[in-house]
mmCIF file with all atom_site columns, C-alpha atoms and ligand atoms in Angstrom:
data_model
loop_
_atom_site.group_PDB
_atom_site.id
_atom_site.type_symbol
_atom_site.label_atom_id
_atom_site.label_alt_id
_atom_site.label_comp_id
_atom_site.label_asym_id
_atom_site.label_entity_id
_atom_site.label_seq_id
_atom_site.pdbx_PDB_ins_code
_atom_site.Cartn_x
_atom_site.Cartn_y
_atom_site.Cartn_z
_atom_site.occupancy
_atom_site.B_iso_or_equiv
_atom_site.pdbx_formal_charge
_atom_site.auth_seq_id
_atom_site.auth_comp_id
_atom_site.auth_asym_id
_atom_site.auth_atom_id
_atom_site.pdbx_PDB_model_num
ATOM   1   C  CA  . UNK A 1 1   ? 184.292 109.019 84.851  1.00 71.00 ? 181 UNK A CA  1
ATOM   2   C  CA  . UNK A 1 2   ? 185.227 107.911 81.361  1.00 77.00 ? 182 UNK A CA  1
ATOM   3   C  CA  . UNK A 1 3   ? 189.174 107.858 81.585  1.00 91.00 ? 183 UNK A CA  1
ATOM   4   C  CA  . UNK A 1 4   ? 189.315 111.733 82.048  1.00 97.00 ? 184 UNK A CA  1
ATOM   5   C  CA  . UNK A 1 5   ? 189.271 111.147 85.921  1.00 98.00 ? 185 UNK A CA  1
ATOM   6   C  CA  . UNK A 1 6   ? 190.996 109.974 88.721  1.00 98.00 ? 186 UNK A CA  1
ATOM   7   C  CA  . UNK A 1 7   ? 191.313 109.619 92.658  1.00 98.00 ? 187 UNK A CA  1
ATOM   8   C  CA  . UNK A 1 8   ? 193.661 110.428 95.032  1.00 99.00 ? 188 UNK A CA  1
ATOM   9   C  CA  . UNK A 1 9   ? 194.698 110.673 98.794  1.00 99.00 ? 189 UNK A CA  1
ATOM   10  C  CA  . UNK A 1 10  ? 197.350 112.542 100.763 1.00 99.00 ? 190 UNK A CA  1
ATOM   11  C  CA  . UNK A 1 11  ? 197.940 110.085 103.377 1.00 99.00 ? 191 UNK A CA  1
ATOM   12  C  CA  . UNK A 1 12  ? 198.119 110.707 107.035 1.00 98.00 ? 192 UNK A CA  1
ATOM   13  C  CA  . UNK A 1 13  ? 202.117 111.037 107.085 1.00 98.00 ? 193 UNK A CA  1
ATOM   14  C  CA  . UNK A 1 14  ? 202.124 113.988 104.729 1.00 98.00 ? 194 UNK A CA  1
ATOM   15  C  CA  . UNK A 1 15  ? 198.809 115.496 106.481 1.00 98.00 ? 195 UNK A CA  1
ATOM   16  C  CA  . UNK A 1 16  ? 200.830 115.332 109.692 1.00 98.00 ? 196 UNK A CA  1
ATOM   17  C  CA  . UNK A 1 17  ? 203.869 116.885 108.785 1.00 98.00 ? 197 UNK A CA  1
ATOM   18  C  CA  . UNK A 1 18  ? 202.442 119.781 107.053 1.00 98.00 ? 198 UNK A CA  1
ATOM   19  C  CA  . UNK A 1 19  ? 203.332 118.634 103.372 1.00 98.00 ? 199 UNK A CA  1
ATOM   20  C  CA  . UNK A 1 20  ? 199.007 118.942 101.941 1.00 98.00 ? 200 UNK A CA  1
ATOM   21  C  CA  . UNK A 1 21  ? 200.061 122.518 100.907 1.00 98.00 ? 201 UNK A CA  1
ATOM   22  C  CA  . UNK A 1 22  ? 203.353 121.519 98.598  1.00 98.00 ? 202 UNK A CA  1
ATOM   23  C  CA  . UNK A 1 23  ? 202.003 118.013 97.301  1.00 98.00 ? 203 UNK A CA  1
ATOM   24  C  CA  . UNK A 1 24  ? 198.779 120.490 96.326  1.00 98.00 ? 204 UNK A CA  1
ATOM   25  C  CA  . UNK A 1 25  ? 201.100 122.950 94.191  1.00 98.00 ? 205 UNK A CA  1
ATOM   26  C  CA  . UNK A 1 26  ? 202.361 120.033 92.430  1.00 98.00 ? 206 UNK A CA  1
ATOM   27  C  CA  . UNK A 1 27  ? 198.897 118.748 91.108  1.00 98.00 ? 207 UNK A CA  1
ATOM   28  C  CA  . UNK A 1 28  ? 198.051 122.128 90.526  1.00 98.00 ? 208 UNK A CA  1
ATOM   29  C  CA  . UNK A 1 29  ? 201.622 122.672 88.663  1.00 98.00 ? 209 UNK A CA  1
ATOM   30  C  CA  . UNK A 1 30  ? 201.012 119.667 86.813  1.00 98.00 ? 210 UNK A CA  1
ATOM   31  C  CA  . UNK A 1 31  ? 197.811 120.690 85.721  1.00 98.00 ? 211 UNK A CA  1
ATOM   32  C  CA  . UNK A 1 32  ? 195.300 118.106 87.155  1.00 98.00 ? 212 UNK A CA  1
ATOM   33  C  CA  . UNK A 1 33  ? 191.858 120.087 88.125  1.00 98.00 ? 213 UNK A CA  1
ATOM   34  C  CA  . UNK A 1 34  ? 190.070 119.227 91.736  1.00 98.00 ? 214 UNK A CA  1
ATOM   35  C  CA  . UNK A 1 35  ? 186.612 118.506 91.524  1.00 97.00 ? 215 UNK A CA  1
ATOM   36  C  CA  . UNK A 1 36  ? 186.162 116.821 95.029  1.00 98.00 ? 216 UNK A CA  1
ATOM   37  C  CA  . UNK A 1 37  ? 187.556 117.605 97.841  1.00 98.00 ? 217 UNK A CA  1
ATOM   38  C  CA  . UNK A 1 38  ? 187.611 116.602 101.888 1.00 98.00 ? 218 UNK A CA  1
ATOM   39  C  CA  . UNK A 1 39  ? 189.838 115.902 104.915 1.00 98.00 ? 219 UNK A CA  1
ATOM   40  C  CA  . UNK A 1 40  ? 188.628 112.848 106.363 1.00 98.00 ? 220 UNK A CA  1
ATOM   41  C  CA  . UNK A 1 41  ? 189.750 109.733 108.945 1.00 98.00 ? 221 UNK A CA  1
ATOM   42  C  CA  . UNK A 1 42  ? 189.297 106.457 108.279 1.00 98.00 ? 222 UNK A CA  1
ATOM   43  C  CA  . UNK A 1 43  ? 188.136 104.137 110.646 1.00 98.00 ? 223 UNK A CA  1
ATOM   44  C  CA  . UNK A 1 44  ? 190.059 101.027 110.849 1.00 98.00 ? 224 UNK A CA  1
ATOM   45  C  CA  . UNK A 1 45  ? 187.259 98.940  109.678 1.00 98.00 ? 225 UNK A CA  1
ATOM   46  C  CA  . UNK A 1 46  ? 186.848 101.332 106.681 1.00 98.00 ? 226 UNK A CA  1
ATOM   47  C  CA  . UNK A 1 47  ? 190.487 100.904 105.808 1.00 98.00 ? 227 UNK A CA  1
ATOM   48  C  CA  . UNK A 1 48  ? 190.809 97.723  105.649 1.00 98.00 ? 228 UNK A CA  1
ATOM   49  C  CA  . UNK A 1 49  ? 187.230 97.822  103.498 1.00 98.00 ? 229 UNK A CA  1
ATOM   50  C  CA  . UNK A 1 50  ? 189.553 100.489 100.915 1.00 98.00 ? 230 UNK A CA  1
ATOM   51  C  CA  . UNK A 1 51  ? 192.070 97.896  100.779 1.00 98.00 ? 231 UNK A CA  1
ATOM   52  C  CA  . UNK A 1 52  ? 190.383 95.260  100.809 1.00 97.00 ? 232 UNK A CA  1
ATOM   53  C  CA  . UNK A 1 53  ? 192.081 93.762  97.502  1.00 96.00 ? 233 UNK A CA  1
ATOM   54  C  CA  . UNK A 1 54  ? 195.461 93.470  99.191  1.00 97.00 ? 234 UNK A CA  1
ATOM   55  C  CA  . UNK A 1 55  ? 193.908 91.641  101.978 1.00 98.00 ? 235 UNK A CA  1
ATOM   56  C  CA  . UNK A 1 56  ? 196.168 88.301  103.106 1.00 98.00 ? 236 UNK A CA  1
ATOM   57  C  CA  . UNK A 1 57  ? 199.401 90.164  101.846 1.00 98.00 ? 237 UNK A CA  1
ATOM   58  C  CA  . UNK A 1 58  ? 202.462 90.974  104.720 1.00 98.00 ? 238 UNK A CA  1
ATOM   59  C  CA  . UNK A 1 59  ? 201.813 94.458  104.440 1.00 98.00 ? 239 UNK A CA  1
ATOM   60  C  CA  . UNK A 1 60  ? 198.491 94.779  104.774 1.00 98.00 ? 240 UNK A CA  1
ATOM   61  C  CA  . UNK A 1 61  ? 198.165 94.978  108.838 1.00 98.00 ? 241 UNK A CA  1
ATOM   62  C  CA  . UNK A 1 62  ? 200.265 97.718  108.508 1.00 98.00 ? 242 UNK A CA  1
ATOM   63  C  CA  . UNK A 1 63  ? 199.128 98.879  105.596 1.00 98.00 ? 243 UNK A CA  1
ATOM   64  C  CA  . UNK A 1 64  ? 195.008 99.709  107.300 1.00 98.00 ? 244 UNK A CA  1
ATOM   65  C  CA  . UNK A 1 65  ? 197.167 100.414 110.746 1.00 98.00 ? 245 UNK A CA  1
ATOM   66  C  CA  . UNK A 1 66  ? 199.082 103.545 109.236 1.00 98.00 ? 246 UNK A CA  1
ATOM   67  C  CA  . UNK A 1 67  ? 195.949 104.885 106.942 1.00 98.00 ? 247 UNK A CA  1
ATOM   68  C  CA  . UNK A 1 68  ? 193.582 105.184 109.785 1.00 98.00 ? 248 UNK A CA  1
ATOM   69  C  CA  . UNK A 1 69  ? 196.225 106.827 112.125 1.00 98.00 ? 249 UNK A CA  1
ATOM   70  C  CA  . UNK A 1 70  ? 195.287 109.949 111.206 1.00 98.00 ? 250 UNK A CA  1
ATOM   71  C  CA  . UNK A 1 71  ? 193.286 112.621 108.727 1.00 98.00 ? 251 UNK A CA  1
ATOM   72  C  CA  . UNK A 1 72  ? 193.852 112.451 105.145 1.00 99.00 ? 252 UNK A CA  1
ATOM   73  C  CA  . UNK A 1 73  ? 192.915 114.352 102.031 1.00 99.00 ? 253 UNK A CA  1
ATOM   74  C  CA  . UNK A 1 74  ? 190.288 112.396 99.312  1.00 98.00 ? 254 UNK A CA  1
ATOM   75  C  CA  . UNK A 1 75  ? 190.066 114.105 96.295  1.00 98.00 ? 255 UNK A CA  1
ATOM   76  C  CA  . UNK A 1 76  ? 188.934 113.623 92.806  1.00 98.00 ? 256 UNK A CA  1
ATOM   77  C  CA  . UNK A 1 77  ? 191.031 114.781 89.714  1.00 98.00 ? 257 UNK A CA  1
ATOM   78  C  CA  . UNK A 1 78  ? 190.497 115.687 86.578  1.00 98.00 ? 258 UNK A CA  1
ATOM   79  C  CA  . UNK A 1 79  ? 193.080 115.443 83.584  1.00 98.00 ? 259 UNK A CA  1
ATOM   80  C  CA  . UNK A 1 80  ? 193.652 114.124 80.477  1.00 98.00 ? 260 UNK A CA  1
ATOM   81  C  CA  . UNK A 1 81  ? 194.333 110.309 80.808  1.00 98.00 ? 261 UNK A CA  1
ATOM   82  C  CA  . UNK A 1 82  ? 194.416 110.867 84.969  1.00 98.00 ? 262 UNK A CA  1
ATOM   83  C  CA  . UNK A 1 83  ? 195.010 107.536 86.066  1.00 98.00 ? 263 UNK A CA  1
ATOM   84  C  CA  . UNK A 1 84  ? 198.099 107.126 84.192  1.00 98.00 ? 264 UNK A CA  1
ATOM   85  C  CA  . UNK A 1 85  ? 199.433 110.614 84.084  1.00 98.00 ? 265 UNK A CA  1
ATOM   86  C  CA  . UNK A 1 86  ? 198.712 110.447 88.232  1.00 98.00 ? 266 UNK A CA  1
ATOM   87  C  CA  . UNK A 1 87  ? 200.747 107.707 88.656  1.00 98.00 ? 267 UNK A CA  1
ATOM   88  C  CA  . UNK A 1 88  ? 203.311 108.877 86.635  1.00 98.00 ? 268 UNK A CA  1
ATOM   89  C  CA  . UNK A 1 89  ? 203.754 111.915 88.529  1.00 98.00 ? 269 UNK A CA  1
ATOM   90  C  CA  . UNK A 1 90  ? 203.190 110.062 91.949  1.00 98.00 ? 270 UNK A CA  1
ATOM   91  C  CA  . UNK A 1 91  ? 206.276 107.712 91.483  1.00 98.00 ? 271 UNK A CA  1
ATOM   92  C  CA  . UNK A 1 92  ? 206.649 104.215 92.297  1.00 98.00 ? 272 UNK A CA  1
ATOM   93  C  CA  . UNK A 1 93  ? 205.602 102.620 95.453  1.00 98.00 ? 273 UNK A CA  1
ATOM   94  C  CA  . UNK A 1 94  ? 208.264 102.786 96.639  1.00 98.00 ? 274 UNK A CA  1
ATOM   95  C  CA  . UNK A 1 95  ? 210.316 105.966 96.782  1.00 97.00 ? 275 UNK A CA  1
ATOM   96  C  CA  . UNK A 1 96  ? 213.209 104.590 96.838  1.00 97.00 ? 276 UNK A CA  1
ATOM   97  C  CA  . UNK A 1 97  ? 212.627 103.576 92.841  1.00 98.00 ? 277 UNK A CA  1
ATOM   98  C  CA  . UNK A 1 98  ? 210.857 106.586 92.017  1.00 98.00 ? 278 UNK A CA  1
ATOM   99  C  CA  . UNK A 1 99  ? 211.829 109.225 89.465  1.00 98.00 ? 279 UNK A CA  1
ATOM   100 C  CA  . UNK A 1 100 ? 213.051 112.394 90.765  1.00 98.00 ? 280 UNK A CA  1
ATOM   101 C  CA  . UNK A 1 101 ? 210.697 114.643 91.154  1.00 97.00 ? 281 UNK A CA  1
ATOM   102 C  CA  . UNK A 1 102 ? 207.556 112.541 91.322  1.00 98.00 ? 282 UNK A CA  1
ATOM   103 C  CA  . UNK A 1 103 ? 205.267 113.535 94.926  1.00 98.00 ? 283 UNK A CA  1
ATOM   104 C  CA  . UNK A 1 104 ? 206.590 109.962 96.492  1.00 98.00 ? 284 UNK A CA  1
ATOM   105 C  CA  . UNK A 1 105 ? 210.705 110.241 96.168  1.00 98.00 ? 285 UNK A CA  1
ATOM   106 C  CA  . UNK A 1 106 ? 209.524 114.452 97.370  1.00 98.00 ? 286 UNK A CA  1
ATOM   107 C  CA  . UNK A 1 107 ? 207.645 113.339 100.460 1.00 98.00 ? 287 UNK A CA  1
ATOM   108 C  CA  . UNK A 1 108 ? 207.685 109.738 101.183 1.00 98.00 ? 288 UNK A CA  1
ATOM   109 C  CA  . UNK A 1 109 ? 209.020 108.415 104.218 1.00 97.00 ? 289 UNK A CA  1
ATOM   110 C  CA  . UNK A 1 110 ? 208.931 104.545 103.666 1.00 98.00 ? 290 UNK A CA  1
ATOM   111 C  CA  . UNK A 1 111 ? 207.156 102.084 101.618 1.00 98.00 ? 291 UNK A CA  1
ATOM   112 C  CA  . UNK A 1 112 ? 204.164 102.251 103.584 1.00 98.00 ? 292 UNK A CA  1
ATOM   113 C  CA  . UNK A 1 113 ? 204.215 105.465 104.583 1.00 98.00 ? 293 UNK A CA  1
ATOM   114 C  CA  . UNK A 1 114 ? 204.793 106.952 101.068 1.00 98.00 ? 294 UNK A CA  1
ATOM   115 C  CA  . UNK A 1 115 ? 202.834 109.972 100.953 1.00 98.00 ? 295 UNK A CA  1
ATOM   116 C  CA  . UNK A 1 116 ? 199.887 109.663 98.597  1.00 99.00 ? 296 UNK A CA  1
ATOM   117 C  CA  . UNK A 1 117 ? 197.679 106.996 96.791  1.00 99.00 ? 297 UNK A CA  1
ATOM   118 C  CA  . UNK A 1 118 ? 196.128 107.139 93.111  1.00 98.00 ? 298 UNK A CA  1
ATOM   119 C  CA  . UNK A 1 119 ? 193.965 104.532 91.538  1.00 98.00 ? 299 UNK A CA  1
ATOM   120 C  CA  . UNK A 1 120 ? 195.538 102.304 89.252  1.00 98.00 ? 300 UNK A CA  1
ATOM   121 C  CA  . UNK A 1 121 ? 192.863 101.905 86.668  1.00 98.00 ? 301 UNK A CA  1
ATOM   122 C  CA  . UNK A 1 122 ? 189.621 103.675 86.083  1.00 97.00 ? 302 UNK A CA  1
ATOM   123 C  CA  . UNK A 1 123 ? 187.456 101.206 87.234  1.00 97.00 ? 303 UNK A CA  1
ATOM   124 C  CA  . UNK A 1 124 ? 189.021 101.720 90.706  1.00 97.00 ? 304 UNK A CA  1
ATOM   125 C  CA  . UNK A 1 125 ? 188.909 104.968 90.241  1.00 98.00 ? 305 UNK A CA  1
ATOM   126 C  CA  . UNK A 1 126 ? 185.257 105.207 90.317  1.00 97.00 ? 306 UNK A CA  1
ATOM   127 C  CA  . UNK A 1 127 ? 184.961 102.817 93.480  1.00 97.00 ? 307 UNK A CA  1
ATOM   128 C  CA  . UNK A 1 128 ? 187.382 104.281 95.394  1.00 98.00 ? 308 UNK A CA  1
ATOM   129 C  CA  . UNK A 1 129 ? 185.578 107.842 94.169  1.00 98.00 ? 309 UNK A CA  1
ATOM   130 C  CA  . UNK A 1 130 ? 182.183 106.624 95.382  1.00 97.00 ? 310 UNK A CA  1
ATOM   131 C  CA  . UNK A 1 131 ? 184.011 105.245 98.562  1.00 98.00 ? 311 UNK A CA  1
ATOM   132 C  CA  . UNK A 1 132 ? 184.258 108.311 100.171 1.00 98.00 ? 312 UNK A CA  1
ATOM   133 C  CA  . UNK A 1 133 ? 182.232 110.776 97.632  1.00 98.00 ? 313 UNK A CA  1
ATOM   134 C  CA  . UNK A 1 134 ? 178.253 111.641 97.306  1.00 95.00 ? 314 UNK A CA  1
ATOM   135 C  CA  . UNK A 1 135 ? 177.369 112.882 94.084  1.00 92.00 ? 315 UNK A CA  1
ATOM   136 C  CA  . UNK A 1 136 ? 176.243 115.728 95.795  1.00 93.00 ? 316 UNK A CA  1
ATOM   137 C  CA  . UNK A 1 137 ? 180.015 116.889 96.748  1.00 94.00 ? 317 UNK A CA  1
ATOM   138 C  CA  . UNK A 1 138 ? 181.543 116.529 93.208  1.00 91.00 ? 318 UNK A CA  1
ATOM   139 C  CA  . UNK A 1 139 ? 181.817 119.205 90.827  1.00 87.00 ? 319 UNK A CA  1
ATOM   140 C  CA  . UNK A 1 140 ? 182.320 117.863 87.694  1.00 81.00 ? 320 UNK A CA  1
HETATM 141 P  P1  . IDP B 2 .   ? 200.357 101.719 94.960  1.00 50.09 ? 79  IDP B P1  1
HETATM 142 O  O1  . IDP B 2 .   ? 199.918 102.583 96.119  1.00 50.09 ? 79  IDP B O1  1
HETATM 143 O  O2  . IDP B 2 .   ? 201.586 102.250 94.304  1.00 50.09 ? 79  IDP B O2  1
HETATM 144 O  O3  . IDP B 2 .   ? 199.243 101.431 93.991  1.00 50.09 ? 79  IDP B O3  1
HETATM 145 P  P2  . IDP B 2 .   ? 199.946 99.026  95.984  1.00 50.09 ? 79  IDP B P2  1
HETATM 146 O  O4  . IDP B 2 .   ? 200.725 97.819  95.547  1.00 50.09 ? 79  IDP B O4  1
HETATM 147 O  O5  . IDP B 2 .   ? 198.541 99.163  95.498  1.00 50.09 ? 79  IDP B O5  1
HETATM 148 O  O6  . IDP B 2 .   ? 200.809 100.309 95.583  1.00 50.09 ? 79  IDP B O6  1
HETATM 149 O  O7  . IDP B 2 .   ? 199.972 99.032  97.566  1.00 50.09 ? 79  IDP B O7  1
HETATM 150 C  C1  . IDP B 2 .   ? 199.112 99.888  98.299  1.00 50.09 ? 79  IDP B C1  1
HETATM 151 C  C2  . IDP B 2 .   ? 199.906 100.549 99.403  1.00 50.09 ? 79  IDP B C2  1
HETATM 152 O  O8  . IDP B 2 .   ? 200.368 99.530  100.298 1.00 50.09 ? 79  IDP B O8  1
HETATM 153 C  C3  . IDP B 2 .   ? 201.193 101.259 98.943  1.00 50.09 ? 79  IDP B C3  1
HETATM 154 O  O9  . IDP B 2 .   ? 200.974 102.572 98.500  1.00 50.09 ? 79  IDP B O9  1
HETATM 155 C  C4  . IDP B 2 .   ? 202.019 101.229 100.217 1.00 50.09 ? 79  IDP B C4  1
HETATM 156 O  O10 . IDP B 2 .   ? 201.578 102.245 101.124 1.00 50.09 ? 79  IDP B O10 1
HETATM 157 C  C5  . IDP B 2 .   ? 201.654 99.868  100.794 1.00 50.09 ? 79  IDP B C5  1
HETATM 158 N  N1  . IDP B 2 .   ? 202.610 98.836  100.362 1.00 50.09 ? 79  IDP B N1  1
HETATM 159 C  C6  . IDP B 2 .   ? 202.665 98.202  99.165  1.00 50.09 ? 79  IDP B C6  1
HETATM 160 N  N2  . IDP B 2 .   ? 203.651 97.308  99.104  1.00 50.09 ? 79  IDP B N2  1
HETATM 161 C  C7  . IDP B 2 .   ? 204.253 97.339  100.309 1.00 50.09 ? 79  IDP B C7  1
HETATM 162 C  C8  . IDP B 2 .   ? 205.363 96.627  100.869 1.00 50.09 ? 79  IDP B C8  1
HETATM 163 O  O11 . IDP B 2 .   ? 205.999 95.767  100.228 1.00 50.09 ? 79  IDP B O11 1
HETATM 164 N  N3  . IDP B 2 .   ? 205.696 96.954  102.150 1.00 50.09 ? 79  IDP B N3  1
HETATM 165 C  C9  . IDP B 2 .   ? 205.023 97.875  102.877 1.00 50.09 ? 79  IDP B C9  1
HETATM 166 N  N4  . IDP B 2 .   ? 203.969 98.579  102.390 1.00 50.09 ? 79  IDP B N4  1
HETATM 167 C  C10 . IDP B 2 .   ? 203.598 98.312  101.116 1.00 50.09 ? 79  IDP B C10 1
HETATM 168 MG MG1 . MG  B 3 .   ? 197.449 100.438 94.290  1.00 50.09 ? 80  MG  B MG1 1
#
């Protein structure tokens, strides 16, 4: 996916409180193209399988408890230099820190429940793509 690519989701707070359609606009605004696309619920086991590399930290109970308590949007995303241009328009972590503007200090509720994820490199970009993606459903 060669740096032009990255992944996303719109976790199950946002789903639930009707913010998919705004935190959409904004990627769209911002210029980042879909090219896979699905609601989808993770399964506990599945969760904690996605997160698996912040396994043994505090937060991580909570962390696969609130992402499998409810549908989410996966997506992939195309732009320029998407992993770091999708982080910089997600915000920090932790909302409370983030810029204004950026889809976390919009929609976020808490740390853990702070709206959406995006990979952090593109090497977990592409496993977190082929987590929940067939080749078959991407339209590159
Ligand atoms: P990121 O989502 O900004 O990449 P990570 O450190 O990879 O942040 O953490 C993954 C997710 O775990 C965060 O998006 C957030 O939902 C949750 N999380 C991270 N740190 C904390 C914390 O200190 N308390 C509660 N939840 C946290
Ligand atoms: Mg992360």
């Amino acid at each position: 996916m060669n740096g032009n690519y990255t992944f996303a989701i719109i976790k199950p707070n946002a789903v639930r409180t009707g913010k998919t359609g705004p935190i959409l606009s904004i990627i769209n605004e911002a210029a980042f193209e879909i090219v896979a696309m699905k609601m989808t619920r993770m399964s506990l086991e599945q969760a904690k399988d996605f997160y698996s590399i912040h396994k043994g930290k505090p937060f991580f109970d909570t962390l696969v408890e609130f992402m499998s308590s409810g549908p989410v949007f996966v997506m992939i995303l195309k732009h320029k230099n998407a992993v770091e241009e999708f982080r910089k328009l997600i915000g920090a972590t932790d909302p409370e820190k983030a810029e204004p503007g950026t889809i976390r200090k919009l929609f976020a509720v808490s740390v853990t429940m702070n709206a959406i994820h995006g990979s952090d490199s593109d090497e977990n970009a592409v496993r977190e793509a082929d987590f929940f993606f067939s080749e078959s459903e991407r339209y590159f």
